[in-house]
Each structure stands twice: as C-alpha cells, then as structure tokens.
CSV table of C-alpha atoms and ligand atoms in Angstrom, one decimal:
chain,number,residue,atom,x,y,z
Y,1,UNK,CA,-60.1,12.6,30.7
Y,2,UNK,CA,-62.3,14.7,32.8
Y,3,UNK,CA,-63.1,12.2,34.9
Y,4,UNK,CA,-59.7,12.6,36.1
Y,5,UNK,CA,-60.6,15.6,38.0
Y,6,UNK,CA,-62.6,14.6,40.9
Y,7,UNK,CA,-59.5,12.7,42.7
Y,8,UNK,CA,-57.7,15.9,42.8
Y,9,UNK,CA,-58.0,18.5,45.8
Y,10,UNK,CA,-60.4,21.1,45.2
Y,11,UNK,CA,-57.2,23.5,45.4
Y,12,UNK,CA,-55.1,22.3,42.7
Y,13,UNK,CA,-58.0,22.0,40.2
Y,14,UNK,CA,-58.8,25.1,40.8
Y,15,UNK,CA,-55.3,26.8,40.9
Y,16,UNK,CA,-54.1,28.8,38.0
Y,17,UNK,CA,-49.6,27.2,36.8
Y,18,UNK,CA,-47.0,29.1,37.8
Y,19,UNK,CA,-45.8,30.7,34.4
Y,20,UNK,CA,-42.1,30.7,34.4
Y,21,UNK,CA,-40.2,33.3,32.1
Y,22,UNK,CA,-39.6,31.8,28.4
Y,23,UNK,CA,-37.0,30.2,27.7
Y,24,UNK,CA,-37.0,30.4,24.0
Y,25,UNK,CA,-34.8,26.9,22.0
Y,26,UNK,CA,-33.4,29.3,19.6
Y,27,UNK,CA,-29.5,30.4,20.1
Y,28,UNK,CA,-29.9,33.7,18.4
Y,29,UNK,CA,-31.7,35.3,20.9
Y,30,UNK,CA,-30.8,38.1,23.6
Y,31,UNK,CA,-32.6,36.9,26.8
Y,32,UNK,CA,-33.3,39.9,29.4
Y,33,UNK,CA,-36.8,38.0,31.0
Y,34,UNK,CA,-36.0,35.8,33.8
Y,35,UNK,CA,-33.0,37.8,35.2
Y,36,UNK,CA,-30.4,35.2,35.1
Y,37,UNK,CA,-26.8,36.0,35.1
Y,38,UNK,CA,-25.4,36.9,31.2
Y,39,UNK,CA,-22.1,35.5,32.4
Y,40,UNK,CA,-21.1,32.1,33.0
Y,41,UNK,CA,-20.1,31.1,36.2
Y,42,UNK,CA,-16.9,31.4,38.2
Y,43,UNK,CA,-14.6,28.4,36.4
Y,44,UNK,CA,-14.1,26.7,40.1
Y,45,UNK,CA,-17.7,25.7,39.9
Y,46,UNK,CA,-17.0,23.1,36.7
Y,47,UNK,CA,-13.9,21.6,38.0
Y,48,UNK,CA,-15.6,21.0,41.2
Y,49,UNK,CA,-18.6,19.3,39.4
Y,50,UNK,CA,-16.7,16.8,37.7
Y,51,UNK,CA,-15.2,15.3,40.7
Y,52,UNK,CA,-18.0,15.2,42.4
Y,53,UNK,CA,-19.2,12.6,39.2
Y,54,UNK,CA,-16.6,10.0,40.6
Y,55,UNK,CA,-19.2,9.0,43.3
Y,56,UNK,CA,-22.7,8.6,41.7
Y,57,UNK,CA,-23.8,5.6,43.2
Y,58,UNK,CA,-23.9,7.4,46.6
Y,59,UNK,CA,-26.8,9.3,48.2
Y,60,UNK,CA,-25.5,13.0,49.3
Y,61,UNK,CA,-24.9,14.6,52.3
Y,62,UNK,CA,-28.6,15.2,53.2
Y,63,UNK,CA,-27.3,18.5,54.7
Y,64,UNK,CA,-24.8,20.2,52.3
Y,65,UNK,CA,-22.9,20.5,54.9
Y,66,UNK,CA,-19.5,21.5,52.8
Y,67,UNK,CA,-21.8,24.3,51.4
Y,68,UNK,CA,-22.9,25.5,55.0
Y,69,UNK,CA,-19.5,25.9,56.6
Y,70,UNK,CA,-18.4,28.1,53.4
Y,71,UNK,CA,-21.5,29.9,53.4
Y,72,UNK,CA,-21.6,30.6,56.7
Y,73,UNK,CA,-17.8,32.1,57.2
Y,74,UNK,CA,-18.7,34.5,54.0
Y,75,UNK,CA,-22.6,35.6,55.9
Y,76,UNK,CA,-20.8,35.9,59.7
Y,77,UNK,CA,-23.0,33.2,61.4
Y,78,UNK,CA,-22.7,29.5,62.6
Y,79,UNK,CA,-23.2,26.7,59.9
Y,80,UNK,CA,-26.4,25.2,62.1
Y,81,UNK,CA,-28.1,28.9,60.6
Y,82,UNK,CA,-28.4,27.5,57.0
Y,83,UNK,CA,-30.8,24.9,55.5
Y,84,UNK,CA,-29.8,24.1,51.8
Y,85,UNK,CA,-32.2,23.7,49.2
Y,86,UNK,CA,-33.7,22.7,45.1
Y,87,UNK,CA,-33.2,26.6,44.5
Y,88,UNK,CA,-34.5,29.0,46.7
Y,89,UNK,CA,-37.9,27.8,45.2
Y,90,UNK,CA,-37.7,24.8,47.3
Y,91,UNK,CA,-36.6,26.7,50.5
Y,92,UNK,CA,-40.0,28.6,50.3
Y,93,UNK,CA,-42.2,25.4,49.6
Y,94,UNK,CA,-40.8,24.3,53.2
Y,95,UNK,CA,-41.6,27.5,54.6
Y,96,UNK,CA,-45.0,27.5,53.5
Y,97,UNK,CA,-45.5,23.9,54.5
Y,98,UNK,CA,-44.5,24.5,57.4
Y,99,UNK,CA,-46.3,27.8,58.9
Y,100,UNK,CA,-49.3,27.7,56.9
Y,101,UNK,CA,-51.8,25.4,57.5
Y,102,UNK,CA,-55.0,25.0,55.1
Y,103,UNK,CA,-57.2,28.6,55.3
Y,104,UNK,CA,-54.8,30.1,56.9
Y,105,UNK,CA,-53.2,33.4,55.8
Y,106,UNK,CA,-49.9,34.3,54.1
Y,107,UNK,CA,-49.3,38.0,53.6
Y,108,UNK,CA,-47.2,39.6,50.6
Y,109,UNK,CA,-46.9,43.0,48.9
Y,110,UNK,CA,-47.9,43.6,45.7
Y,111,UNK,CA,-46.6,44.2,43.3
Y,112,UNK,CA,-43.9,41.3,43.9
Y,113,UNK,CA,-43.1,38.0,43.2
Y,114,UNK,CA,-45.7,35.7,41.8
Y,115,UNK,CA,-44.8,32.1,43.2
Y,116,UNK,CA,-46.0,33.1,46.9
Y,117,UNK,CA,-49.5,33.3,45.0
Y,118,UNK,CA,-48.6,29.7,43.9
Y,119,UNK,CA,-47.8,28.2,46.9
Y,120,UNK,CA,-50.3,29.4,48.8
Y,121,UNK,CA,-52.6,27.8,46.3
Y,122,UNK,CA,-51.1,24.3,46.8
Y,123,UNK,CA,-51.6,24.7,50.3
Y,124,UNK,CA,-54.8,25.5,50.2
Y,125,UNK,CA,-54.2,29.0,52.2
Y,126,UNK,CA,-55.2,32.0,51.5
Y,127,UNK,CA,-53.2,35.4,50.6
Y,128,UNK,CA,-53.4,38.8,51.7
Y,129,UNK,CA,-51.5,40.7,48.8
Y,130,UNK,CA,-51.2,44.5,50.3
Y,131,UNK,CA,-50.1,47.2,47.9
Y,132,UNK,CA,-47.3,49.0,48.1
Y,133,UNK,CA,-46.9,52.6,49.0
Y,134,UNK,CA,-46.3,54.8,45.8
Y,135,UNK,CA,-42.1,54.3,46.9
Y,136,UNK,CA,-42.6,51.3,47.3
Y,137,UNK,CA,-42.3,50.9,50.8
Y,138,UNK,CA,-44.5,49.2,52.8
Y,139,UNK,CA,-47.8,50.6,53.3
Y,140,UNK,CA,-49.4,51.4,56.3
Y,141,UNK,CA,-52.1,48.7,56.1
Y,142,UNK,CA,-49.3,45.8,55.7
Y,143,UNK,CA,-48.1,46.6,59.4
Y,144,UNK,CA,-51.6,45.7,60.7
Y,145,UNK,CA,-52.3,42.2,62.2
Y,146,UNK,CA,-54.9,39.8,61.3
Y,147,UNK,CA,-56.8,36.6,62.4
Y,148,UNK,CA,-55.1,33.6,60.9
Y,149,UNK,CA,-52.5,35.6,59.4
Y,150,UNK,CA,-49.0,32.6,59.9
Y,151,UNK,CA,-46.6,34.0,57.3
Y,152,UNK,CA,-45.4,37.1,55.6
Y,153,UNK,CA,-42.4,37.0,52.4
Y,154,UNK,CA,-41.1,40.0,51.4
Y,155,UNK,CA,-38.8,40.0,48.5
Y,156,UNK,CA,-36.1,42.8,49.2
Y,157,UNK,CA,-35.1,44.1,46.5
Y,158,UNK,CA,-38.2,43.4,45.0
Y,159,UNK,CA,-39.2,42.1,41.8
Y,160,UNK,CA,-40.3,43.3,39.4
Y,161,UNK,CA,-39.5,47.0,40.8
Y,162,UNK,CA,-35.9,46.6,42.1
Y,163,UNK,CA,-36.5,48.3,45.0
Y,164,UNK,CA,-35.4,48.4,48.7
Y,165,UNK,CA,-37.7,47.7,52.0
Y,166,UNK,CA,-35.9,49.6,55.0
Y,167,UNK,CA,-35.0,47.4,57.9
Y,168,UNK,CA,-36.2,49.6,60.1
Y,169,UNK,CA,-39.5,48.7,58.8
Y,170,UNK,CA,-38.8,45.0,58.8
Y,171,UNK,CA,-37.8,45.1,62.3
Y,172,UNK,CA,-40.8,47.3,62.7
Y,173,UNK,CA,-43.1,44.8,61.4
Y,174,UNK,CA,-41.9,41.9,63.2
Y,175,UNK,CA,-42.4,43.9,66.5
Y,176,UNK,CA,-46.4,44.0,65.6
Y,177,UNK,CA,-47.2,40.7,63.8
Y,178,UNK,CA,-47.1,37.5,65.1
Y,179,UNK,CA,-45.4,35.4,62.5
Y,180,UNK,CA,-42.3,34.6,60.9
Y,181,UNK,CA,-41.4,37.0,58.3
Y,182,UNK,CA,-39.4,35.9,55.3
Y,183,UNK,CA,-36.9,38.6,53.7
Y,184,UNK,CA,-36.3,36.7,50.2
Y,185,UNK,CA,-32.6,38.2,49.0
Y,186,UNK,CA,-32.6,36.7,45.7
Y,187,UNK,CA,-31.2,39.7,44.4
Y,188,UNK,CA,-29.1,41.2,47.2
Y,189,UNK,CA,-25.5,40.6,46.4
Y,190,UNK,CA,-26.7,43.3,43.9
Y,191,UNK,CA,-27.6,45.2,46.6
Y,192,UNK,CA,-26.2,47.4,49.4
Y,193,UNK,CA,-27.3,45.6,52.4
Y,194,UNK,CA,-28.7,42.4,53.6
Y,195,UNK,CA,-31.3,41.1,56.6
Y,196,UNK,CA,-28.8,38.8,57.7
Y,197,UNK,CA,-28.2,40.7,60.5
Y,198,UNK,CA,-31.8,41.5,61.9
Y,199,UNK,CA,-32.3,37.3,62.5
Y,200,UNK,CA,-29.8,38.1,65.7
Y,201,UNK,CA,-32.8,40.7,66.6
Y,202,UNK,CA,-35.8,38.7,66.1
Y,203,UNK,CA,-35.4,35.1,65.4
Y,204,UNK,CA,-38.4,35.2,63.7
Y,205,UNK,CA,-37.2,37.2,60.9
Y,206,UNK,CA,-35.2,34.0,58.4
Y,207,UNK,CA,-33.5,35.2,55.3
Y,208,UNK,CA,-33.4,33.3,51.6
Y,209,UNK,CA,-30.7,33.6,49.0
Y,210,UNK,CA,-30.4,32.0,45.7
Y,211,UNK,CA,-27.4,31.1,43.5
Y,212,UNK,CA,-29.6,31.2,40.4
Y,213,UNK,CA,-29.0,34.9,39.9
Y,214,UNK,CA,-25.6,37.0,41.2
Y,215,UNK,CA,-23.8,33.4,41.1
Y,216,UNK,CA,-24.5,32.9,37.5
Y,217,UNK,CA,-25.8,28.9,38.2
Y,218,UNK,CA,-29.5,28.9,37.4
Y,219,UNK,CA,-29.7,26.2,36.0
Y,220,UNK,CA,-27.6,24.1,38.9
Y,221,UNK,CA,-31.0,24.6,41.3
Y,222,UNK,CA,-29.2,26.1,44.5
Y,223,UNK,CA,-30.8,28.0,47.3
Y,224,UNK,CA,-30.4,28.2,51.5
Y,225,UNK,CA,-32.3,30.0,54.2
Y,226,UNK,CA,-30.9,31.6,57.0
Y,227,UNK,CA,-32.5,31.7,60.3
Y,228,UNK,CA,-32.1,30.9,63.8
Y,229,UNK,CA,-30.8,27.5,64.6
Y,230,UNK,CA,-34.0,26.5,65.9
Y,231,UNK,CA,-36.4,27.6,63.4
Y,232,UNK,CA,-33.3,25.5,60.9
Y,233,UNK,CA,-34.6,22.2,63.3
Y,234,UNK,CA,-37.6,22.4,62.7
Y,235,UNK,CA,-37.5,23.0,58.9
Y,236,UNK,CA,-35.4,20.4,58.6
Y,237,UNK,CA,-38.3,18.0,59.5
Y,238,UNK,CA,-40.0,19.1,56.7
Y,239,UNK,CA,-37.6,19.2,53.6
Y,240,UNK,CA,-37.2,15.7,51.6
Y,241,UNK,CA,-34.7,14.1,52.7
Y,242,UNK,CA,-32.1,14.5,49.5
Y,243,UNK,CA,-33.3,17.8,48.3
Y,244,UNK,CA,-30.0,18.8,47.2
Y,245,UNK,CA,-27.8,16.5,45.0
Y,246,UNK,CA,-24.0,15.6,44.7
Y,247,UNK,CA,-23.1,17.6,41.9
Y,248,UNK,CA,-25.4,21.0,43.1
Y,249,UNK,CA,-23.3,20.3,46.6
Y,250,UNK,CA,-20.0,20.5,45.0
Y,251,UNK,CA,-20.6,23.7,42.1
Y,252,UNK,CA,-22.6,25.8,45.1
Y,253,UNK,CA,-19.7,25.3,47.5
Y,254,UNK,CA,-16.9,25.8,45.0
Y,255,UNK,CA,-19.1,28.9,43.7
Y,256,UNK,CA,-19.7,30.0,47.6
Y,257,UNK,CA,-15.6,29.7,47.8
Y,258,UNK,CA,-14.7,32.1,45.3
Y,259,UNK,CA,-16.2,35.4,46.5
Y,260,UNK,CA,-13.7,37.5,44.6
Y,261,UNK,CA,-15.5,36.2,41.3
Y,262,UNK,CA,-18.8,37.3,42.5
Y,263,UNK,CA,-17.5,40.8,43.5
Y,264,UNK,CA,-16.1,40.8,39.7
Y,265,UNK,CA,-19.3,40.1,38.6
Y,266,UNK,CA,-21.7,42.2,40.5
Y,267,UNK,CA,-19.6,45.3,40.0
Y,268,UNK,CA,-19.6,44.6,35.8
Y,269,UNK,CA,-23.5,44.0,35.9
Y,270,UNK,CA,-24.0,47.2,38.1
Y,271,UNK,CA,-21.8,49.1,36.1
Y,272,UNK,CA,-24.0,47.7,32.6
Y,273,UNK,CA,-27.5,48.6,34.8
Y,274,UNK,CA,-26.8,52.3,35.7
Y,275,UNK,CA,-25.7,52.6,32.0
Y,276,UNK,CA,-29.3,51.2,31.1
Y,277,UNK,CA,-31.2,53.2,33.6
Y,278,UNK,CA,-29.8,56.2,32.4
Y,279,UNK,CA,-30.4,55.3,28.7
Y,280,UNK,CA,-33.8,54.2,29.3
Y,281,UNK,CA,-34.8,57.6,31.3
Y,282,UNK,CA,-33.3,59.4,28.4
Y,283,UNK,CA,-35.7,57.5,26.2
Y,284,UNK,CA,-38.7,58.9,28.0
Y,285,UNK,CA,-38.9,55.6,30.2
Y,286,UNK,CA,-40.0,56.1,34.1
Y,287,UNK,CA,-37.1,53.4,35.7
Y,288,UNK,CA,-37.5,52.7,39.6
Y,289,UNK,CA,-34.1,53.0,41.5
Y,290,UNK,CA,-33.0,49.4,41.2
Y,291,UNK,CA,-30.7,47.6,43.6
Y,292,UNK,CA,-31.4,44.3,41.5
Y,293,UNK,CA,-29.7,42.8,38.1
Y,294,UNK,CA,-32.6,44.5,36.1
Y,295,UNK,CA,-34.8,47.3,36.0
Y,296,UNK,CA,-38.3,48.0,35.8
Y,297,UNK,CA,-39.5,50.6,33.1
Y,298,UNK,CA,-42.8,52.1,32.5
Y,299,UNK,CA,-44.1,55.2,30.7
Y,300,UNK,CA,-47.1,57.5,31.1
Y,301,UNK,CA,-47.1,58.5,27.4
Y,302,UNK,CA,-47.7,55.4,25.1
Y,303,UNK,CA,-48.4,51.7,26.2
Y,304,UNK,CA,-45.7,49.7,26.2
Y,305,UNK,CA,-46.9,46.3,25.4
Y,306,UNK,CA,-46.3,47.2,21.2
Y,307,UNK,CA,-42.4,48.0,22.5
Y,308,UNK,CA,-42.4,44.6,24.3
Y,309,UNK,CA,-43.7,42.8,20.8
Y,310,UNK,CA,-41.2,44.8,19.0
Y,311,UNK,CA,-38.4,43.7,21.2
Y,312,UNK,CA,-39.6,40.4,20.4
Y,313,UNK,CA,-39.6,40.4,16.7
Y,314,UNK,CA,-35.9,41.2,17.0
Y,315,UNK,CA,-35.1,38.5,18.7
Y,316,UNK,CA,-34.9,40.3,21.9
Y,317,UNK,CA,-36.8,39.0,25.3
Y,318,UNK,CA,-37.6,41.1,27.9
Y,319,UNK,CA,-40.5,40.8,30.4
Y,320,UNK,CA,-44.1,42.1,29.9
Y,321,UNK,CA,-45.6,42.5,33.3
Y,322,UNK,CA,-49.3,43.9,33.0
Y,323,UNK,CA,-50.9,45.1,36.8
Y,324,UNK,CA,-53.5,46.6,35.2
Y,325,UNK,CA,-56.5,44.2,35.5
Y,326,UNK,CA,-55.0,43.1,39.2
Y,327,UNK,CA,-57.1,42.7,42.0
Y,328,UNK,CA,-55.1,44.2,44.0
Y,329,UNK,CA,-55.9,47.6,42.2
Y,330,UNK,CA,-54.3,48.9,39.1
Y,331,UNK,CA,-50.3,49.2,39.3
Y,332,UNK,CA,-50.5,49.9,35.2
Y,333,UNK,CA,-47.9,47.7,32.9
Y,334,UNK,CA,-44.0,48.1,32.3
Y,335,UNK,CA,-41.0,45.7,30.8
Y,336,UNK,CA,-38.7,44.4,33.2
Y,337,UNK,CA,-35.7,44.1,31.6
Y,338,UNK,CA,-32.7,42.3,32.9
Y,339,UNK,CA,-29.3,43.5,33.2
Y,340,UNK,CA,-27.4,41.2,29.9
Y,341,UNK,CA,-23.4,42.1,28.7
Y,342,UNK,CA,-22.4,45.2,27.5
Y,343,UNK,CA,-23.3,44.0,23.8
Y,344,UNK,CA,-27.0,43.2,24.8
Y,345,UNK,CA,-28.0,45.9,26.5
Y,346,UNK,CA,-26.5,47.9,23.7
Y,347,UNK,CA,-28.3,45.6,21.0
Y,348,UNK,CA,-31.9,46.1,23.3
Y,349,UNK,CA,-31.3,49.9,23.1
Y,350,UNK,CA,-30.6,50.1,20.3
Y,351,UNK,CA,-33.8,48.2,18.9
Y,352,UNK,CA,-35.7,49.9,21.7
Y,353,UNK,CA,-35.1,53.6,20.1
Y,354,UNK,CA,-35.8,52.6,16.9
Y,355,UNK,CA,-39.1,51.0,18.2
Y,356,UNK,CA,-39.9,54.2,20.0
Y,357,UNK,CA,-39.8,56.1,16.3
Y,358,UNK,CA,-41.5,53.4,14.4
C,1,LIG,C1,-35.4,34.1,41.0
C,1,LIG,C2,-36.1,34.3,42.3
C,1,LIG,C3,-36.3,33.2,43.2
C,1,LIG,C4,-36.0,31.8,42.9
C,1,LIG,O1,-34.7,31.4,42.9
C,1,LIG,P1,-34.3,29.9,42.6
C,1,LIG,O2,-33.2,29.7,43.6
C,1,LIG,O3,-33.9,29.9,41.2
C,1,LIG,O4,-35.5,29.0,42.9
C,1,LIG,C5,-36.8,33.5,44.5
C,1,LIG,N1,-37.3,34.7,44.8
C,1,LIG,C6,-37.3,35.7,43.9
C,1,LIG,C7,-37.8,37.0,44.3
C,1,LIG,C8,-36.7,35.5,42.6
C,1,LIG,O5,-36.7,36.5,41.7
C-alpha cells in the first residue's frame, strides 16, 4: 500500500482533504452546516430537467450557452462575460490553474473560505492568508504587493462571518496589485450589492456566483464567472471540455429564468435570519452583521464547542469552526449556523436555550 506513495507529486501526498460539511443519511435531522437553501427550488427547474432527458445520447453545449444569454440579461452584461461551470467549485479550479503556476503565490483573507487553501495545494502554490481587520475589512497589510504574488479571491460576503468588503477597497486593491482579483459572490443575492459592476472598471477584477445556495440547486452542481470577455477566452482554454451537463444546462437556465422565485425566496430567508440574529444576541451570542443565508455566532463567556455537541445530540447540525490553533493567529471558535425554515430555526433555538441552562 505504501509503496503507492512515491508515484504521487510531492504536493498531493502531502496535502491535508478538503473536509466538506456533513451530510448526515438520517431524514430526521435539521441541517444548518453547509448553508444550502431549506427550500426546494423554483418548480420550472424540474419540468425543465425532464425534457432535457429526451436527448441523452448527445454531448452538451460545451458552453451553456442557453444559461449565458438568461444570465446575462438578469446581471446587465453581454453573454461572451460568462464561463459556466461544475459549481462554482469548478470555476475556481480554472482560475487557479490558470494564474498560478507552481510556487507561486495566491493571496486570501482569513478567516474565509477553506477550498482556496485546497487548491493552492493541488497546485503546488503557495498562500498568503492575511487576517482580517477586527470589522472584517481588509487590513492594511493585504493591500501590499508581493514577489510572485498571481492571484487574490475574496469571498464577499464572506464565510464563515457574513460580512461585506467595500468596493471601494476592491477597486482600491486592484489599483496596487498586479493580479486578477476574484470577488467570490456565493452568497450575494442575499446581499445588497454585487462586483458585477467594478469588472467595467478594471477587467482584472472577474466575479463568481453559484446556484448551490440562493437558487436552492446544490445538489444540481451550477456555478459561472463573470469577467471581461477576454479573460472568458482564455479560461475557456482551460476548463474540460463538457464541464457542465445536459440536465445542469436545462435546471440552471430555467432557475436563472424565474427571478421572481428567487426574490420570494431571498426575502423569506432574510426575514427567518434577522429573526435569528436577534434571538441569538438575546441569548448572550456575539453575531456579525450578516449579509449571507447564515450567521456566525461566538461568545466571550463560555466555549461553545459543548453548545455545538448539544445541538448535535438533538439531531440538529450546525457548523463548529475552531480559529483558535490557526496559523494565521487566533480568531477564537464560533457556530456558523445557516439560515433553515421558520420551524428549524425555531426548533435550533429552542434547543439552543435549553443548552445554554443545562
Ligand atoms: C458554497 C460556496 C462555494 C461553492 O459553491 P458550489 O457552486 O456549490 O461549488 C464557493 N464559494 C463559497 C464562499 C461558498 O460558500
């Protein structure tokens, strides 16, 4: 078995998995730790999937073009702005693979999303994770330039905090680093405004949205970038060729198409999170202002890795996230919890009080 090892790059060996949220078998439980969408999607996106079955025994539009044209009328730009991909996962794989070359840099804040960590690893590159400031804006050191430095993502809002970079300071940055800078809006359409509009500025600033979370499709593995219709002509070099299927075509589009479902949606989910912010401050949690579908909560007075295991005996999942032993300095722990229904946030509180006595 171990002999195994010594064909593999150096990199991978040595590269700590990517560990996605659980997702537990059992049907009872409430599932606020990977901050999908607690509703199913709009009903357009079935009716579409099915048709698109007729035609299996054809390869798909390499493209996803029917997808760009919608998607570009609802964002304001030209369909030759969007590259489609396996999630948004896959769109920032081709980014990496692109800009960063082995021992080269890629820059990120911390704390944020861990799968930059991850890719950089494949890649054999390195990472500069810079700390936020205490608002969780960037801090001053993140705005200087450095040798080898080729790529910077910064998830906006971020995760796990829910927080908002200002585009001043995107703009900002862009003006004193020389690389492209990714703005990652997985979360945005919970959000008050998007970078969309800064790639007209700088076309080195691209943009990446997902479907997996305001769109309710997770599990349908949808994501596009947005950038300047040259940097799309490059990319395009480097996705695989088919990296979005038939039937993800045909339920992003028809979920693209119906825009009054999503602003349904994303006003009942921000409606259920300032209900749980305000619960969970009462409770003697410290919440961060979120602009996502979930929100991050810490406390000062009592750990809260015993409230996470509590949670858990219930049959209710939230996220642990512990920065404490980081190298990037200590950032303590906290639960990020997603924003479920009405009846699971209530059913988390709930629990969560009576954990808070016990
Ligand atoms: C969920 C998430 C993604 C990944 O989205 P997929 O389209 O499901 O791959 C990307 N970035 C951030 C910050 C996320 O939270």
């Amino acid at each position: 078995m171990s002999d195994l090892q010594k064909y593999l790059r150096p990199e991978i060996v040595g590269m700590a998995p990517y560990k996605p949220g659980e997702q537990p078998g059992a049907a009872k439980v409430i599932k606020l730790n990977t901050n999908e969408n607690p509703y199913p999607p709009s009903p357009k996106v079935h009716e579409a999937i099915v048709q698109s079955t007729e035609r299996l025994e054809r390869y798909p539009d390499p493209l996803a073009t029917s997808f760009r044209i919608v998607a570009a009328d609802v964002l304001g730009v030209t369909p030759d702005h969007i590259l489609c991909g396996n999630g948004s996962d896959d769109i920032l794989t081709i980014l990496t693979r692109a800009f960063v070359g082995h021992s080269q840099m890629l820059r990120l804040p911390f704390p944020s999303y861990i799968l930059y960590r991850t890719l950089a690893h494949i890649q054999g590159a390195g990472f500069e994770e810079i700390r936020f400031a205490p608002d969780f804006q960037l801090a001053p050191e993140f705005f200087k330039p450095s040798d080898g430095l080729k790529l910077v993502f910064l998830p906006n809002p971020n995760s796990p905090s829910g927080t908002m970079i200002d585009h001043d300071a995107i703009l900002r940055l862009a003006s004193v680093l020389d690389c492209p800078i990714v703005v990652d809006e997985a979360y945005v359409d919970f959000a008050p405004s998007t970078a969309v509009g800064l790639i007209a500025k700088d076309p080195r600033i691209m943009v990446t949205r997902t479907l997996s979370k305001s769109y309710g499709l997770a599990a349908l593995r949808f994501g596009y970038l947005v950038a300047h219709p040259q940097m799309i002509g490059f990319l395009r070099k480097v996705k695989d060729s088919y990296n979005t299927d038939s039937i993800s075509i045909a339920g992003a589009t028809a979920a693209m198409s119906d825009q009054t479902w999503l602003r349904e949606n994303v006003a009942k989910i921000i409606a259920t999170r300032s209900r749980m912010i305000h619960k969970l401050r009462s409770l003697g949690f410290d919440v961060t202002e979120s602009h996502a579908n979930f929100a991050w909560a810490t406390r000062s007075d009592r750990p809260v890795f015993p409230i996470y295991e509590k949670l858990k005996a219930q049959g209710i999942l939230v996220r642990y996230m512990d920065y404490t032993q980081s190298i990037a300095g200590a950032w303590g722990d906290g639960l990020r919890i997603s924003v479920g229904t009405d009846g699971e946030i209530d059913a988390m509180l709930m629990v969560l009080e009576s954990a808070l006595r016990g």
